[in-house]
Amino acid sequence: MTDRQVNAKVIYPTLGYTVLSTGQDIRRDENVEVIIHVGGRAHGMWWFELYDIESEGEVYHADGELEVEDNKLVGYDGVGSLPTVVMDIARDKFGLDVSEVYADDGQPNEYEVFMYWVDGKSFHTWGEARQYIHSLNLDRDASRAKFKEIRRK
C-alpha cells in the first residue's frame, strides 16, 4: 500500500464540547463546516483529523489513530467517540470493514470529497500543494500570494 489520504467537508448542524465530569457544555455552535482528513500510510498506520474551517481548528480540532487489523477497524485513539463520518470515509473510500466499531452518533454522515488545487493542478494533500509551490522558486511575496490561491474543490 502507498500513502493515501481522503479530504472531505461536512456541515454539522450542532457541534460543541462538554465537560465529561459535569455534563455541562463549554461551547455549542450551529452549522459548523468541518474539514476531515482520513488516511493510511504505506507502513500500515491509519489516522484521522478534523477541524472547523472558520477558525482553522482553533475552536474545534481532533485527531487520532485508527487501529486497523486485516483491513478491519478494531479501535481508535484520540477522541472519546469516533465521528461516524470518519468511519464512513474509511469504509467508502478505503474499503475498511468498520462494523466492529461503528456507532451512529446522530451527526451527519454525508460528506463532500475534495482535492487541493493550485495553477490548475490537483493535489491529494495540502503538503503536496505546498511542495509544488516551493518547487516554483518564487520570491517571498509571490510565494505567499500563491499559497493564498490554494483552493479546495
PDB file of C-alpha atoms in Angstrom:
ATOM      1  CA  MET A   1       0.000   0.000   0.000  1.00  0.00           C
ATOM      2  CA  THR A   2       1.155   3.542  -0.689  1.00  0.00           C
ATOM      3  CA  ASP A   3       0.290   6.534   1.489  1.00  0.00           C
ATOM      4  CA  ARG A   4      -3.309   7.545   0.827  1.00  0.00           C
ATOM      5  CA  GLN A   5      -5.477  10.377   2.083  1.00  0.00           C
ATOM      6  CA  VAL A   6      -9.079  11.432   1.544  1.00  0.00           C
ATOM      7  CA  ASN A   7     -10.154  15.004   2.227  1.00  0.00           C
ATOM      8  CA  ALA A   8     -13.799  15.783   2.894  1.00  0.00           C
ATOM      9  CA  LYS A   9     -16.044  18.571   4.021  1.00  0.00           C
ATOM     10  CA  VAL A  10     -19.152  18.153   6.194  1.00  0.00           C
ATOM     11  CA  ILE A  11     -21.545  20.558   7.906  1.00  0.00           C
ATOM     12  CA  TYR A  12     -22.525  19.685  11.462  1.00  0.00           C
ATOM     13  CA  PRO A  13     -25.957  21.096  12.428  1.00  0.00           C
ATOM     14  CA  THR A  14     -24.645  21.372  16.002  1.00  0.00           C
ATOM     15  CA  LEU A  15     -21.142  20.917  17.319  1.00  0.00           C
ATOM     16  CA  GLY A  16     -19.742  21.507  20.755  1.00  0.00           C
ATOM     17  CA  TYR A  17     -17.718  20.173  23.580  1.00  0.00           C
ATOM     18  CA  THR A  18     -18.827  19.198  27.017  1.00  0.00           C
ATOM     19  CA  VAL A  19     -17.080  18.701  30.356  1.00  0.00           C
ATOM     20  CA  LEU A  20     -17.462  14.960  30.860  1.00  0.00           C
ATOM     21  CA  SER A  21     -17.454  15.120  34.663  1.00  0.00           C
ATOM     22  CA  THR A  22     -20.316  17.662  34.846  1.00  0.00           C
ATOM     23  CA  GLY A  23     -22.105  17.216  31.515  1.00  0.00           C
ATOM     24  CA  GLN A  24     -22.021  20.992  31.072  1.00  0.00           C
ATOM     25  CA  ASP A  25     -21.428  22.444  27.581  1.00  0.00           C
ATOM     26  CA  ILE A  26     -18.407  24.694  27.290  1.00  0.00           C
ATOM     27  CA  ARG A  27     -19.321  25.640  23.759  1.00  0.00           C
ATOM     28  CA  ARG A  28     -22.108  24.767  21.332  1.00  0.00           C
ATOM     29  CA  ASP A  29     -22.363  26.106  17.756  1.00  0.00           C
ATOM     30  CA  GLU A  30     -24.708  25.537  14.837  1.00  0.00           C
ATOM     31  CA  ASN A  31     -23.971  24.799  11.169  1.00  0.00           C
ATOM     32  CA  VAL A  32     -20.245  24.271  11.657  1.00  0.00           C
ATOM     33  CA  GLU A  33     -18.339  23.495   8.446  1.00  0.00           C
ATOM     34  CA  VAL A  34     -15.634  20.933   9.166  1.00  0.00           C
ATOM     35  CA  ILE A  35     -12.698  19.568   7.155  1.00  0.00           C
ATOM     36  CA  ILE A  36     -11.956  15.889   7.660  1.00  0.00           C
ATOM     37  CA  HIS A  37      -8.827  14.024   6.590  1.00  0.00           C
ATOM     38  CA  VAL A  38      -8.654  10.241   6.790  1.00  0.00           C
ATOM     39  CA  GLY A  39      -5.539   8.445   5.683  1.00  0.00           C
ATOM     40  CA  GLY A  40      -3.373   5.397   5.713  1.00  0.00           C
ATOM     41  CA  ARG A  41       0.396   5.242   5.485  1.00  0.00           C
ATOM     42  CA  ALA A  42       2.367   2.669   3.498  1.00  0.00           C
ATOM     43  CA  HIS A  43       3.706   1.109   6.721  1.00  0.00           C
ATOM     44  CA  GLY A  44       0.146   0.420   7.950  1.00  0.00           C
ATOM     45  CA  MET A  45      -0.592   3.325  10.305  1.00  0.00           C
ATOM     46  CA  TRP A  46      -4.091   4.814   9.837  1.00  0.00           C
ATOM     47  CA  TRP A  47      -5.143   8.246  11.108  1.00  0.00           C
ATOM     48  CA  PHE A  48      -7.802  10.953  11.033  1.00  0.00           C
ATOM     49  CA  GLU A  49      -8.001  14.686  11.639  1.00  0.00           C
ATOM     50  CA  LEU A  50     -10.923  17.083  11.683  1.00  0.00           C
ATOM     51  CA  TYR A  51     -11.166  20.820  12.270  1.00  0.00           C
ATOM     52  CA  ASP A  52     -13.574  23.667  11.729  1.00  0.00           C
ATOM     53  CA  ILE A  53     -12.953  25.863   8.705  1.00  0.00           C
ATOM     54  CA  GLU A  54     -13.893  29.196  10.257  1.00  0.00           C
ATOM     55  CA  SER A  55     -11.175  29.171  12.926  1.00  0.00           C
ATOM     56  CA  GLU A  56      -8.876  26.734  11.081  1.00  0.00           C
ATOM     57  CA  GLY A  57      -9.009  24.396  14.054  1.00  0.00           C
ATOM     58  CA  GLU A  58      -8.599  26.923  16.856  1.00  0.00           C
ATOM     59  CA  VAL A  59     -12.134  26.228  18.132  1.00  0.00           C
ATOM     60  CA  TYR A  60     -12.757  22.636  17.047  1.00  0.00           C
ATOM     61  CA  HIS A  61      -9.946  20.204  16.345  1.00  0.00           C
ATOM     62  CA  ALA A  62      -9.472  16.488  16.888  1.00  0.00           C
ATOM     63  CA  ASP A  63      -7.085  13.898  15.540  1.00  0.00           C
ATOM     64  CA  GLY A  64      -6.059  10.409  16.319  1.00  0.00           C
ATOM     65  CA  GLU A  65      -5.116   6.961  15.166  1.00  0.00           C
ATOM     66  CA  LEU A  66      -7.350   4.334  13.621  1.00  0.00           C
ATOM     67  CA  GLU A  67      -6.453   0.825  14.737  1.00  0.00           C
ATOM     68  CA  VAL A  68      -6.745  -1.429  11.687  1.00  0.00           C
ATOM     69  CA  GLU A  69      -6.060  -5.171  11.600  1.00  0.00           C
ATOM     70  CA  ASP A  70      -6.580  -7.268   8.458  1.00  0.00           C
ATOM     71  CA  ASN A  71      -8.473  -4.431   6.733  1.00  0.00           C
ATOM     72  CA  LYS A  72     -10.860  -4.143   9.718  1.00  0.00           C
ATOM     73  CA  LEU A  73     -11.236  -1.110  12.005  1.00  0.00           C
ATOM     74  CA  VAL A  74     -10.931  -2.580  15.502  1.00  0.00           C
ATOM     75  CA  GLY A  75     -10.391   0.568  17.559  1.00  0.00           C
ATOM     76  CA  TYR A  76      -9.283   4.172  17.647  1.00  0.00           C
ATOM     77  CA  ASP A  77      -7.413   6.607  19.833  1.00  0.00           C
ATOM     78  CA  GLY A  78      -7.566  10.386  20.234  1.00  0.00           C
ATOM     79  CA  VAL A  79     -11.284  11.013  20.781  1.00  0.00           C
ATOM     80  CA  GLY A  80     -13.915   9.671  23.154  1.00  0.00           C
ATOM     81  CA  SER A  81     -16.281   8.822  20.308  1.00  0.00           C
ATOM     82  CA  LEU A  82     -15.187   8.441  16.702  1.00  0.00           C
ATOM     83  CA  PRO A  83     -17.415  10.525  14.391  1.00  0.00           C
ATOM     84  CA  THR A  84     -19.471   8.360  12.043  1.00  0.00           C
ATOM     85  CA  VAL A  85     -18.266  10.379   9.070  1.00  0.00           C
ATOM     86  CA  VAL A  86     -14.686   9.215   9.730  1.00  0.00           C
ATOM     87  CA  MET A  87     -15.875   5.598   9.743  1.00  0.00           C
ATOM     88  CA  ASP A  88     -17.989   6.196   6.618  1.00  0.00           C
ATOM     89  CA  ILE A  89     -14.962   7.563   4.745  1.00  0.00           C
ATOM     90  CA  ALA A  90     -12.809   4.636   5.943  1.00  0.00           C
ATOM     91  CA  ARG A  91     -15.465   2.214   4.681  1.00  0.00           C
ATOM     92  CA  ASP A  92     -16.481   4.008   1.458  1.00  0.00           C
ATOM     93  CA  LYS A  93     -13.089   5.242   0.236  1.00  0.00           C
ATOM     94  CA  PHE A  94     -10.662   2.671   1.663  1.00  0.00           C
ATOM     95  CA  GLY A  95     -12.844  -0.429   1.825  1.00  0.00           C
ATOM     96  CA  LEU A  96     -12.259  -0.989   5.539  1.00  0.00           C
ATOM     97  CA  ASP A  97     -14.712  -3.113   7.498  1.00  0.00           C
ATOM     98  CA  VAL A  98     -15.937  -0.755  10.256  1.00  0.00           C
ATOM     99  CA  SER A  99     -18.746  -2.954  11.618  1.00  0.00           C
ATOM    100  CA  GLU A 100     -16.933  -3.770  14.876  1.00  0.00           C
ATOM    101  CA  VAL A 101     -16.604  -0.111  15.894  1.00  0.00           C
ATOM    102  CA  TYR A 102     -19.428   1.612  14.010  1.00  0.00           C
ATOM    103  CA  ALA A 103     -21.899   3.530  16.153  1.00  0.00           C
ATOM    104  CA  ASP A 104     -24.271   6.169  14.840  1.00  0.00           C
ATOM    105  CA  ASP A 105     -23.506   9.410  16.690  1.00  0.00           C
ATOM    106  CA  GLY A 106     -26.588  11.163  15.316  1.00  0.00           C
ATOM    107  CA  GLN A 107     -24.462  13.650  13.399  1.00  0.00           C
ATOM    108  CA  PRO A 108     -24.431  13.920   9.619  1.00  0.00           C
ATOM    109  CA  ASN A 109     -22.505  11.383   7.630  1.00  0.00           C
ATOM    110  CA  GLU A 110     -22.975  12.988   4.232  1.00  0.00           C
ATOM    111  CA  TYR A 111     -19.666  14.406   3.113  1.00  0.00           C
ATOM    112  CA  GLU A 112     -18.159  16.055   0.059  1.00  0.00           C
ATOM    113  CA  VAL A 113     -14.733  14.813  -1.037  1.00  0.00           C
ATOM    114  CA  PHE A 114     -12.280  17.399  -2.349  1.00  0.00           C
ATOM    115  CA  MET A 115      -8.714  17.864  -3.580  1.00  0.00           C
ATOM    116  CA  TYR A 116      -6.380  20.835  -3.203  1.00  0.00           C
ATOM    117  CA  TRP A 117      -5.970  22.877  -6.403  1.00  0.00           C
ATOM    118  CA  VAL A 118      -3.414  25.468  -7.473  1.00  0.00           C
ATOM    119  CA  ASP A 119      -2.436  26.542 -11.001  1.00  0.00           C
ATOM    120  CA  GLY A 120      -4.979  24.117 -12.461  1.00  0.00           C
ATOM    121  CA  LYS A 121      -3.209  21.149 -10.821  1.00  0.00           C
ATOM    122  CA  SER A 122      -4.809  18.901  -8.204  1.00  0.00           C
ATOM    123  CA  PHE A 123      -3.090  17.525  -5.102  1.00  0.00           C
ATOM    124  CA  HIS A 124      -4.245  14.931  -2.572  1.00  0.00           C
ATOM    125  CA  THR A 125      -2.791  16.826   0.384  1.00  0.00           C
ATOM    126  CA  TRP A 126      -2.107  20.409   1.335  1.00  0.00           C
ATOM    127  CA  GLY A 127       1.518  19.365   1.817  1.00  0.00           C
ATOM    128  CA  GLU A 128       1.776  18.255  -1.828  1.00  0.00           C
ATOM    129  CA  ALA A 129       0.342  21.625  -2.944  1.00  0.00           C
ATOM    130  CA  ARG A 130       2.876  23.371  -0.688  1.00  0.00           C
ATOM    131  CA  GLN A 131       5.726  21.307  -2.136  1.00  0.00           C
ATOM    132  CA  TYR A 132       4.622  22.260  -5.659  1.00  0.00           C
ATOM    133  CA  ILE A 133       4.600  25.969  -4.778  1.00  0.00           C
ATOM    134  CA  HIS A 134       8.085  25.727  -3.256  1.00  0.00           C
ATOM    135  CA  SER A 135       9.322  23.999  -6.418  1.00  0.00           C
ATOM    136  CA  LEU A 136       8.441  27.143  -8.393  1.00  0.00           C
ATOM    137  CA  ASN A 137      11.285  29.015  -6.648  1.00  0.00           C
ATOM    138  CA  LEU A 138       9.220  32.190  -6.293  1.00  0.00           C
ATOM    139  CA  ASP A 139      10.280  35.166  -4.233  1.00  0.00           C
ATOM    140  CA  ARG A 140       8.688  35.555  -0.802  1.00  0.00           C
ATOM    141  CA  ASP A 141       5.781  37.788  -1.844  1.00  0.00           C
ATOM    142  CA  ALA A 142       4.926  35.730  -4.930  1.00  0.00           C
ATOM    143  CA  SER A 143       5.122  32.537  -2.868  1.00  0.00           C
ATOM    144  CA  ARG A 144       2.752  33.949  -0.219  1.00  0.00           C
ATOM    145  CA  ALA A 145       0.339  35.055  -2.950  1.00  0.00           C
ATOM    146  CA  LYS A 146       0.452  31.573  -4.495  1.00  0.00           C
ATOM    147  CA  PHE A 147      -0.385  29.961  -1.131  1.00  0.00           C
ATOM    148  CA  LYS A 148      -3.499  32.165  -0.943  1.00  0.00           C
ATOM    149  CA  GLU A 149      -4.567  30.739  -4.314  1.00  0.00           C
ATOM    150  CA  ILE A 150      -4.850  27.163  -2.993  1.00  0.00           C
ATOM    151  CA  ARG A 151      -8.485  26.063  -3.284  1.00  0.00           C
ATOM    152  CA  ARG A 152     -10.460  23.082  -2.056  1.00  0.00           C
ATOM    153  CA  LYS A 153     -12.718  21.561  -4.708  1.00  0.00           C
TER     154      LYS A 153
END
